[in-house]
Amino acid sequence: MAEEKVILCEIEVLNKYGIHARPAALLVKTAGKFACDIFIGKKGEEVSAKSIMGLLTIEGYQGAKLRVRIVGRDAEEALAEITELFEKKFFEE
Amino acid sequence: MAITLKELLDNGAERLSLELVWGEGRLDRPIEEKAINRPGLALTGFFQYFAQRRLQVFGLAEFTYLKSLSTEDRAVRLREMFEKNVPAVIISRNRNPLPELRALAEEYGTPLFRTAMITSHFVNECTLLLEELTAPHDRIQGTMLEIMGIGVLLQGQAGIGKSETALSLIGRGYSLVADDVTEMVRTGGRVMAFAHELTRYHMEIRGVGIVHVPSLFGVSAIRRDAMLDMVVNLHPYKNDADEERTGLEPTEIEILGVKFPYFSLPVSSGRDMANIVEAVALNYKLKLLGHDAAKELDEKLIGNFLRKAAK
């Protein structure tokens, strides 16, 4: 049986408008491709990255630093794609 | 596509109280321009501009004017008009055609009609009828429903549950227009949907067979026709990849050259499709009332985030 990986890291919101509906939907679509569980949020208030309504509550404004926790065997691949979304500012700018 | 005089007569005999005076063998002529002309001006001898491809209607004005002319002038002017090879001549108010009008019609092979209607009513009704007969139309696979005044076409592959969803919506008090096959006709900028005359008000439910909807659910469960407002497609659930998640980026589908909002809903066990289709229709109605929930929430979020980022 494949080993369960756990990744913990911090990620900064770079796009001007933050994690509003469109970026949240992009995150959910990306997260949905992976088997692992992905959580994003602030300390003690993390939500599943597979829930739009959840992501809208984390207040991901520009400059906010979010905690990402990924659990599962495809955790690294998931992190790479999610990091890319943040870095590319969710293709908004 | 031009319609023929025969089609006009078949469809308009009752509605336009139209009858043929002469020209049985010439009814295959096309009406090249679906409009009506009153040839008053032409009868004065002005033919520089004459709508000769249209139906020519002789009303009280034309008759009174013709009577004011000498017999020779009248013959010359009428002949000139028939020489233009007009599709047909129609006399309103059930007047008897002047003998020379009838003789010229026969000579030029131009069918002559008569209507009991007064000219202005005839012109209006006949224009409408010509529009209807030539309107773009199509037969489209899909079940048509009316949900709180919103016309919804339900599409999806065979066996996905269109009729079952429709049945459930009928149970909630909405109306069926057509099951599985819907006739569409464009009227102006809108598209009207209705069922084929033969299968109207019937639907087929797998495992049950064909049922007569008003007998089972009452007459309020059916509608003869409805204007199309949106298309809802049911598709088998795959994964999240292609689903609309925010409602911020609507897709459209074109039917008979008119664009309609298009919603594709994934079907999976445990999802009550009737409930979701109802929500889609009502949400659309809300949008029509100027209230776009997805957009409003998004604007609220962005405003909130911009304020926080500035701190």
Short mmCIF file of C-alpha atoms in Angstrom, two decimals:
data_model
loop_
_atom_site.label_atom_id
_atom_site.label_comp_id
_atom_site.label_asym_id
_atom_site.label_seq_id
_atom_site.Cartn_x
_atom_site.Cartn_y
_atom_site.Cartn_z
CA MET A 1 0.00 0.00 0.00
CA ALA A 2 1.24 3.43 -0.97
CA GLU A 3 2.42 5.63 1.83
CA GLU A 4 0.15 8.51 2.93
CA LYS A 5 2.04 11.74 2.47
CA VAL A 6 1.37 14.85 4.48
CA ILE A 7 2.52 18.23 3.23
CA LEU A 8 2.26 21.42 5.24
CA CYS A 9 3.15 24.79 3.80
CA GLU A 10 2.21 28.44 3.56
CA ILE A 11 1.04 30.18 0.42
CA GLU A 12 0.41 33.87 -0.24
CA VAL A 13 -2.54 35.28 -2.16
CA LEU A 14 -1.06 37.40 -4.94
CA ASN A 15 -3.99 38.40 -7.13
CA LYS A 16 -5.63 41.75 -6.52
CA TYR A 17 -9.18 40.58 -5.91
CA GLY A 18 -8.29 37.62 -3.72
CA ILE A 19 -10.07 34.28 -3.58
CA HIS A 20 -13.50 35.36 -4.78
CA ALA A 21 -15.90 33.11 -6.67
CA ARG A 22 -13.92 32.57 -9.85
CA PRO A 23 -10.57 31.67 -8.23
CA ALA A 24 -12.42 29.51 -5.73
CA ALA A 25 -14.04 27.58 -8.57
CA LEU A 26 -10.64 27.14 -10.23
CA LEU A 27 -9.20 25.82 -6.99
CA VAL A 28 -12.07 23.40 -6.56
CA LYS A 29 -11.70 22.13 -10.12
CA THR A 30 -7.98 21.62 -9.64
CA ALA A 31 -8.35 20.00 -6.22
CA GLY A 32 -11.05 17.72 -7.60
CA LYS A 33 -8.56 16.08 -9.96
CA PHE A 34 -6.63 14.58 -7.07
CA ALA A 35 -7.41 11.78 -4.66
CA CYS A 36 -5.69 13.47 -1.72
CA ASP A 37 -7.45 15.67 0.82
CA ILE A 38 -6.52 19.32 0.53
CA PHE A 39 -7.19 21.90 3.21
CA ILE A 40 -6.64 25.63 2.96
CA GLY A 41 -7.17 28.34 5.53
CA LYS A 42 -5.82 30.23 8.44
CA LYS A 43 -4.63 28.61 11.59
CA GLY A 44 -7.46 26.65 13.13
CA GLU A 45 -9.91 27.62 10.37
CA GLU A 46 -9.08 25.45 7.46
CA VAL A 47 -11.61 24.28 4.89
CA SER A 48 -11.57 21.67 2.15
CA ALA A 49 -10.21 22.99 -1.14
CA LYS A 50 -12.93 20.93 -2.81
CA SER A 51 -15.68 23.19 -1.44
CA ILE A 52 -16.47 26.50 -3.12
CA MET A 53 -18.57 27.81 -0.29
CA GLY A 54 -15.82 26.82 2.12
CA LEU A 55 -13.10 28.62 0.18
CA LEU A 56 -15.15 31.82 0.10
CA THR A 57 -15.12 31.96 3.89
CA ILE A 58 -11.33 31.90 4.36
CA GLU A 59 -11.01 35.57 3.40
CA GLY A 60 -8.18 35.12 0.97
CA TYR A 61 -7.50 38.77 0.21
CA GLN A 62 -4.34 39.95 -1.54
CA GLY A 63 -1.37 39.57 0.80
CA ALA A 64 -3.09 37.05 3.06
CA LYS A 65 -0.90 34.08 3.96
CA LEU A 66 -2.79 30.81 3.90
CA ARG A 67 -1.89 27.49 5.36
CA VAL A 68 -2.11 24.52 3.02
CA ARG A 69 -2.30 20.98 4.31
CA ILE A 70 -2.40 18.09 1.88
CA VAL A 71 -2.84 14.48 2.88
CA GLY A 72 -2.63 11.62 0.40
CA ARG A 73 -0.30 9.84 -1.96
CA ASP A 74 -0.64 12.36 -4.80
CA ALA A 75 0.00 15.27 -2.42
CA GLU A 76 3.08 16.56 -4.24
CA GLU A 77 1.40 16.72 -7.63
CA ALA A 78 -1.58 18.49 -6.09
CA LEU A 79 0.64 21.02 -4.33
CA ALA A 80 2.48 21.78 -7.57
CA GLU A 81 -0.75 22.60 -9.42
CA ILE A 82 -2.23 24.59 -6.58
CA THR A 83 0.95 26.62 -6.12
CA GLU A 84 0.90 27.35 -9.83
CA LEU A 85 -2.64 28.75 -9.59
CA PHE A 86 -1.63 31.12 -6.81
CA GLU A 87 1.58 32.15 -8.57
CA LYS A 88 -0.21 32.81 -11.83
CA LYS A 89 -2.74 34.91 -9.91
CA PHE A 90 -5.55 32.61 -11.01
CA PHE A 91 -5.05 33.97 -14.53
CA GLU A 92 -6.74 37.19 -13.55
CA GLU A 93 -4.03 39.79 -14.14
CA MET B 1 -38.56 29.94 -48.64
CA ALA B 2 -41.57 31.28 -50.53
CA ILE B 3 -44.96 29.77 -49.87
CA THR B 4 -47.51 29.08 -52.59
CA LEU B 5 -50.97 30.48 -53.05
CA LYS B 6 -52.35 27.04 -52.27
CA GLU B 7 -50.71 27.06 -48.84
CA LEU B 8 -52.13 30.51 -48.22
CA LEU B 9 -55.60 29.37 -49.22
CA ASP B 10 -55.40 26.13 -47.20
CA ASN B 11 -54.33 27.93 -44.06
CA GLY B 12 -56.27 31.12 -44.58
CA ALA B 13 -59.64 29.96 -45.88
CA GLU B 14 -61.16 30.24 -42.44
CA ARG B 15 -58.92 32.73 -40.69
CA LEU B 16 -58.94 35.20 -43.58
CA SER B 17 -62.36 34.15 -44.91
CA LEU B 18 -60.57 33.75 -48.19
CA GLU B 19 -62.15 32.19 -51.24
CA LEU B 20 -60.92 31.62 -54.73
CA VAL B 21 -62.83 33.41 -57.50
CA TRP B 22 -60.68 32.23 -60.36
CA GLY B 23 -57.39 30.38 -60.87
CA GLU B 24 -57.72 26.81 -59.57
CA GLY B 25 -54.96 25.59 -61.85
CA ARG B 26 -52.57 28.39 -60.96
CA LEU B 27 -52.38 27.96 -57.19
CA ASP B 28 -48.86 26.57 -57.31
CA ARG B 29 -47.52 30.09 -57.85
CA PRO B 30 -45.18 31.28 -55.12
CA ILE B 31 -45.71 34.45 -53.10
CA GLU B 32 -42.20 35.74 -53.60
CA GLU B 33 -42.41 38.57 -51.14
CA LYS B 34 -44.34 37.85 -47.97
CA ALA B 35 -46.06 41.20 -47.76
CA ILE B 36 -49.12 42.90 -49.05
CA ASN B 37 -49.43 45.78 -51.45
CA ARG B 38 -52.34 48.07 -52.06
CA PRO B 39 -52.00 49.02 -55.71
CA GLY B 40 -53.77 52.38 -55.48
CA LEU B 41 -50.76 54.36 -56.59
CA ALA B 42 -50.05 51.99 -59.47
CA LEU B 43 -53.63 52.39 -60.70
CA THR B 44 -53.01 56.10 -61.15
CA GLY B 45 -50.37 55.09 -63.68
CA PHE B 46 -47.30 55.34 -61.43
CA PHE B 47 -45.27 52.17 -61.98
CA GLN B 48 -41.76 53.46 -61.36
CA TYR B 49 -41.91 51.79 -58.00
CA PHE B 50 -44.38 48.95 -57.79
CA ALA B 51 -44.17 46.02 -55.35
CA GLN B 52 -45.06 43.48 -58.00
CA ARG B 53 -43.86 40.44 -56.07
CA ARG B 54 -46.48 40.98 -53.37
CA LEU B 55 -50.13 40.06 -53.10
CA GLN B 56 -52.24 42.93 -54.44
CA VAL B 57 -55.25 43.86 -52.35
CA PHE B 58 -58.09 45.87 -53.81
CA GLY B 59 -60.02 47.68 -51.10
CA LEU B 60 -62.62 50.40 -51.06
CA ALA B 61 -60.08 53.04 -52.09
CA GLU B 62 -58.96 51.12 -55.18
CA PHE B 63 -62.53 50.37 -56.20
CA THR B 64 -63.73 53.91 -55.76
CA TYR B 65 -60.78 55.19 -57.74
CA LEU B 66 -61.29 52.67 -60.55
CA LYS B 67 -64.93 53.73 -60.81
CA SER B 68 -63.88 57.34 -61.23
CA LEU B 69 -61.89 56.43 -64.33
CA SER B 70 -63.23 56.15 -67.86
CA THR B 71 -63.68 52.61 -69.14
CA GLU B 72 -60.63 52.94 -71.43
CA ASP B 73 -58.33 54.31 -68.74
CA ARG B 74 -59.45 51.66 -66.31
CA ALA B 75 -58.67 48.88 -68.77
CA VAL B 76 -55.25 50.33 -69.58
CA ARG B 77 -54.18 50.75 -65.93
CA LEU B 78 -55.42 47.35 -64.84
CA ARG B 79 -53.74 45.69 -67.78
CA GLU B 80 -50.52 47.43 -66.90
CA MET B 81 -50.69 45.98 -63.41
CA PHE B 82 -51.42 42.43 -64.61
CA GLU B 83 -48.51 42.71 -67.04
CA LYS B 84 -46.20 42.94 -64.03
CA ASN B 85 -47.12 39.35 -63.31
CA VAL B 86 -48.30 39.89 -59.73
CA PRO B 87 -48.76 36.64 -57.73
CA ALA B 88 -52.47 37.16 -57.05
CA VAL B 89 -55.17 39.78 -56.67
CA ILE B 90 -57.41 39.81 -53.60
CA ILE B 91 -60.63 41.76 -53.30
CA SER B 92 -61.79 42.72 -49.83
CA ARG B 93 -65.28 43.25 -48.36
CA ASN B 94 -66.63 40.43 -50.54
CA ARG B 95 -67.06 42.76 -53.48
CA ASN B 96 -67.80 41.33 -56.87
CA PRO B 97 -64.82 41.73 -59.15
CA LEU B 98 -65.32 44.18 -61.98
CA PRO B 99 -65.81 42.23 -65.21
CA GLU B 100 -62.59 43.58 -66.70
CA LEU B 101 -60.63 42.62 -63.55
CA ARG B 102 -61.81 39.05 -63.85
CA ALA B 103 -61.18 38.94 -67.62
CA LEU B 104 -57.63 40.23 -67.18
CA ALA B 105 -56.96 37.74 -64.37
CA GLU B 106 -57.92 34.91 -66.69
CA GLU B 107 -55.97 36.38 -69.59
CA TYR B 108 -52.76 36.67 -67.54
CA GLY B 109 -53.32 33.53 -65.48
CA THR B 110 -53.34 35.49 -62.23
CA PRO B 111 -55.47 33.90 -59.51
CA LEU B 112 -58.22 36.10 -58.11
CA PHE B 113 -59.41 35.82 -54.50
CA ARG B 114 -62.10 37.41 -52.43
CA THR B 115 -62.36 37.95 -48.69
CA ALA B 116 -65.25 39.00 -46.48
CA MET B 117 -62.92 41.00 -44.26
CA ILE B 118 -62.48 44.74 -44.46
CA THR B 119 -59.19 45.73 -46.01
CA SER B 120 -57.22 46.87 -42.96
CA HIS B 121 -58.12 43.76 -40.95
CA PHE B 122 -57.28 41.56 -43.87
CA VAL B 123 -53.90 43.21 -44.39
CA ASN B 124 -53.02 42.71 -40.70
CA GLU B 125 -54.22 39.13 -40.47
CA CYS B 126 -52.75 38.10 -43.79
CA THR B 127 -49.34 39.61 -42.93
CA LEU B 128 -49.35 37.67 -39.65
CA LEU B 129 -50.34 34.47 -41.39
CA LEU B 130 -47.61 34.88 -44.02
CA GLU B 131 -45.08 35.47 -41.22
CA GLU B 132 -46.23 32.36 -39.40
CA LEU B 133 -46.20 30.20 -42.49
CA THR B 134 -42.68 31.26 -43.40
CA ALA B 135 -41.22 31.45 -39.87
CA PRO B 136 -38.08 29.37 -39.32
CA HIS B 137 -38.99 26.17 -37.52
CA ASP B 138 -37.32 23.02 -36.32
CA ARG B 139 -38.05 19.80 -34.47
CA ILE B 140 -35.74 19.43 -31.50
CA GLN B 141 -35.02 16.47 -29.25
CA GLY B 142 -35.96 17.43 -25.73
CA THR B 143 -38.80 17.71 -23.24
CA MET B 144 -40.42 21.12 -22.91
CA LEU B 145 -41.79 22.38 -19.62
CA GLU B 146 -43.09 25.59 -18.23
CA ILE B 147 -41.86 26.37 -14.73
CA MET B 148 -43.37 29.47 -13.12
CA GLY B 149 -43.55 31.24 -16.46
CA ILE B 150 -40.09 30.15 -17.54
CA GLY B 151 -39.97 27.94 -20.64
CA VAL B 152 -37.40 25.18 -20.10
CA LEU B 153 -36.22 22.68 -22.69
CA LEU B 154 -34.83 19.57 -21.01
CA GLN B 155 -32.23 17.72 -23.05
CA GLY B 156 -29.92 14.77 -22.52
CA GLN B 157 -29.09 11.35 -23.88
CA ALA B 158 -31.73 8.62 -23.99
CA GLY B 159 -32.32 7.03 -20.61
CA ILE B 160 -30.80 9.88 -18.58
CA GLY B 161 -34.19 10.64 -17.04
CA LYS B 162 -35.72 13.56 -18.91
CA SER B 163 -39.27 12.23 -18.77
CA GLU B 164 -38.86 11.15 -15.14
CA THR B 165 -37.61 14.62 -14.21
CA ALA B 166 -40.49 16.14 -16.16
CA LEU B 167 -42.94 13.88 -14.36
CA SER B 168 -41.58 14.99 -11.03
CA LEU B 169 -41.87 18.65 -12.04
CA ILE B 170 -45.46 18.09 -13.17
CA GLY B 171 -46.08 16.62 -9.74
CA ARG B 172 -44.84 19.88 -8.25
CA GLY B 173 -47.48 21.78 -10.21
CA TYR B 174 -45.56 22.85 -13.32
CA SER B 175 -46.77 22.19 -16.85
CA LEU B 176 -45.74 19.90 -19.64
CA VAL B 177 -45.62 21.31 -23.16
CA ALA B 178 -44.02 18.42 -25.05
CA ASP B 179 -42.36 15.14 -24.16
CA ASP B 180 -39.09 14.17 -25.80
CA VAL B 181 -39.68 15.89 -29.13
CA THR B 182 -40.48 19.58 -29.28
CA GLU B 183 -41.50 21.68 -32.24
CA MET B 184 -39.92 25.12 -32.29
CA VAL B 185 -40.92 28.12 -34.35
CA ARG B 186 -39.33 31.54 -34.31
CA THR B 187 -41.71 34.44 -33.97
CA GLY B 188 -39.91 37.74 -34.07
CA GLY B 189 -36.92 37.50 -31.75
CA ARG B 190 -38.41 34.70 -29.67
CA VAL B 191 -38.87 30.97 -30.07
CA MET B 192 -42.18 29.32 -29.35
CA ALA B 193 -42.23 25.65 -28.36
CA PHE B 194 -45.11 23.24 -28.71
CA ALA B 195 -45.80 19.54 -29.14
CA HIS B 196 -46.60 17.74 -32.35
CA GLU B 197 -50.36 17.63 -32.76
CA LEU B 198 -50.45 13.83 -32.73
CA THR B 199 -48.54 13.22 -29.50
CA ARG B 200 -49.56 16.39 -27.67
CA TYR B 201 -50.11 15.99 -23.90
CA HIS B 202 -48.79 12.43 -23.87
CA MET B 203 -45.55 11.25 -22.40
CA GLU B 204 -43.67 8.02 -22.21
CA ILE B 205 -42.32 6.77 -18.90
CA ARG B 206 -39.97 3.82 -18.91
CA GLY B 207 -41.62 0.83 -17.29
CA VAL B 208 -45.06 2.42 -17.39
CA GLY B 209 -45.63 3.18 -21.04
CA ILE B 210 -47.49 6.04 -22.62
CA VAL B 211 -49.61 8.16 -20.32
CA HIS B 212 -52.07 10.99 -20.98
CA VAL B 213 -50.89 13.79 -18.72
CA PRO B 214 -54.11 15.81 -18.23
CA SER B 215 -56.06 12.64 -17.41
CA LEU B 216 -53.59 11.79 -14.66
CA PHE B 217 -52.73 15.23 -13.32
CA GLY B 218 -55.51 17.53 -14.51
CA VAL B 219 -55.55 20.24 -17.14
CA SER B 220 -53.31 22.54 -15.14
CA ALA B 221 -50.47 20.06 -15.79
CA ILE B 222 -50.34 20.91 -19.47
CA ARG B 223 -49.81 23.87 -21.74
CA ARG B 224 -50.35 24.00 -25.45
CA ASP B 225 -47.23 26.09 -26.03
CA ALA B 226 -44.63 28.15 -24.22
CA MET B 227 -41.91 30.61 -25.14
CA LEU B 228 -38.47 29.10 -24.77
CA ASP B 229 -36.29 30.80 -22.12
CA MET B 230 -33.53 28.33 -21.36
CA VAL B 231 -32.07 24.93 -22.17
CA VAL B 232 -31.14 22.49 -19.40
CA ASN B 233 -29.02 19.50 -20.35
CA LEU B 234 -28.72 16.42 -18.17
CA HIS B 235 -25.43 14.55 -18.47
CA PRO B 236 -23.89 11.59 -16.65
CA TYR B 237 -21.68 12.65 -13.74
CA LYS B 238 -17.99 12.31 -14.53
CA ASN B 239 -15.88 14.45 -12.23
CA ASP B 240 -15.63 18.09 -11.29
CA ALA B 241 -13.59 19.04 -14.31
CA ASP B 242 -16.19 20.62 -16.56
CA GLU B 243 -18.97 21.66 -14.27
CA GLU B 244 -20.16 25.20 -13.83
CA ARG B 245 -19.46 25.98 -10.21
CA THR B 246 -20.09 29.68 -9.73
CA GLY B 247 -22.83 30.66 -12.16
CA LEU B 248 -20.69 33.65 -13.15
CA GLU B 249 -19.82 32.49 -16.64
CA PRO B 250 -23.04 31.45 -18.34
CA THR B 251 -22.94 29.44 -21.53
CA GLU B 252 -25.34 29.84 -24.38
CA ILE B 253 -26.92 27.68 -27.04
CA GLU B 254 -28.39 28.81 -30.31
CA ILE B 255 -31.81 27.62 -31.44
CA LEU B 256 -33.25 28.92 -34.70
CA GLY B 257 -30.72 31.74 -34.61
CA VAL B 258 -31.71 32.92 -31.12
CA LYS B 259 -29.33 32.53 -28.17
CA PHE B 260 -30.52 30.94 -24.93
CA PRO B 261 -28.81 30.34 -21.59
CA TYR B 262 -27.60 26.74 -21.36
CA PHE B 263 -27.12 24.78 -18.16
CA SER B 264 -25.60 21.33 -18.14
CA LEU B 265 -26.41 19.43 -14.96
CA PRO B 266 -24.59 16.28 -13.88
CA VAL B 267 -26.87 13.41 -12.95
CA SER B 268 -25.79 11.07 -10.19
CA SER B 269 -27.53 8.97 -7.60
CA GLY B 270 -29.00 10.97 -4.78
CA ARG B 271 -29.42 14.13 -6.85
CA ASP B 272 -33.06 15.08 -7.19
CA MET B 273 -32.95 16.44 -10.73
CA ALA B 274 -36.45 17.92 -10.63
CA ASN B 275 -35.46 19.96 -7.62
CA ILE B 276 -32.32 21.20 -9.35
CA VAL B 277 -34.05 22.03 -12.62
CA GLU B 278 -36.63 23.97 -10.63
CA ALA B 279 -33.86 25.87 -8.85
CA VAL B 280 -32.17 26.69 -12.18
CA ALA B 281 -35.42 28.04 -13.60
CA LEU B 282 -36.24 30.09 -10.52
CA ASN B 283 -32.70 31.44 -10.29
CA TYR B 284 -33.00 32.52 -13.91
CA LYS B 285 -36.28 34.22 -13.16
CA LEU B 286 -34.57 36.07 -10.32
CA LYS B 287 -31.88 37.15 -12.76
CA LEU B 288 -34.54 38.49 -15.12
CA LEU B 289 -35.83 40.55 -12.21
CA GLY B 290 -32.37 42.12 -11.99
CA HIS B 291 -31.08 40.06 -9.09
CA ASP B 292 -27.97 38.03 -9.96
CA ALA B 293 -27.09 36.21 -6.76
CA ALA B 294 -23.73 34.83 -7.93
CA LYS B 295 -22.59 38.23 -9.17
CA GLU B 296 -23.79 40.06 -6.08
CA LEU B 297 -22.00 37.69 -3.71
CA ASP B 298 -18.85 37.93 -5.80
CA GLU B 299 -18.92 41.73 -5.71
CA LYS B 300 -19.43 41.63 -1.97
CA LEU B 301 -16.45 39.29 -1.54
CA ILE B 302 -14.19 41.37 -3.78
CA GLY B 303 -15.14 44.58 -1.96
CA ASN B 304 -14.42 42.94 1.38
CA PHE B 305 -11.05 41.55 0.21
CA LEU B 306 -9.94 44.85 -1.33
CA ARG B 307 -10.63 46.65 1.96
CA LYS B 308 -8.74 44.03 3.95
CA ALA B 309 -5.79 44.00 1.54
CA ALA B 310 -5.45 47.78 1.81
CA LYS B 311 -4.99 47.64 5.58
#
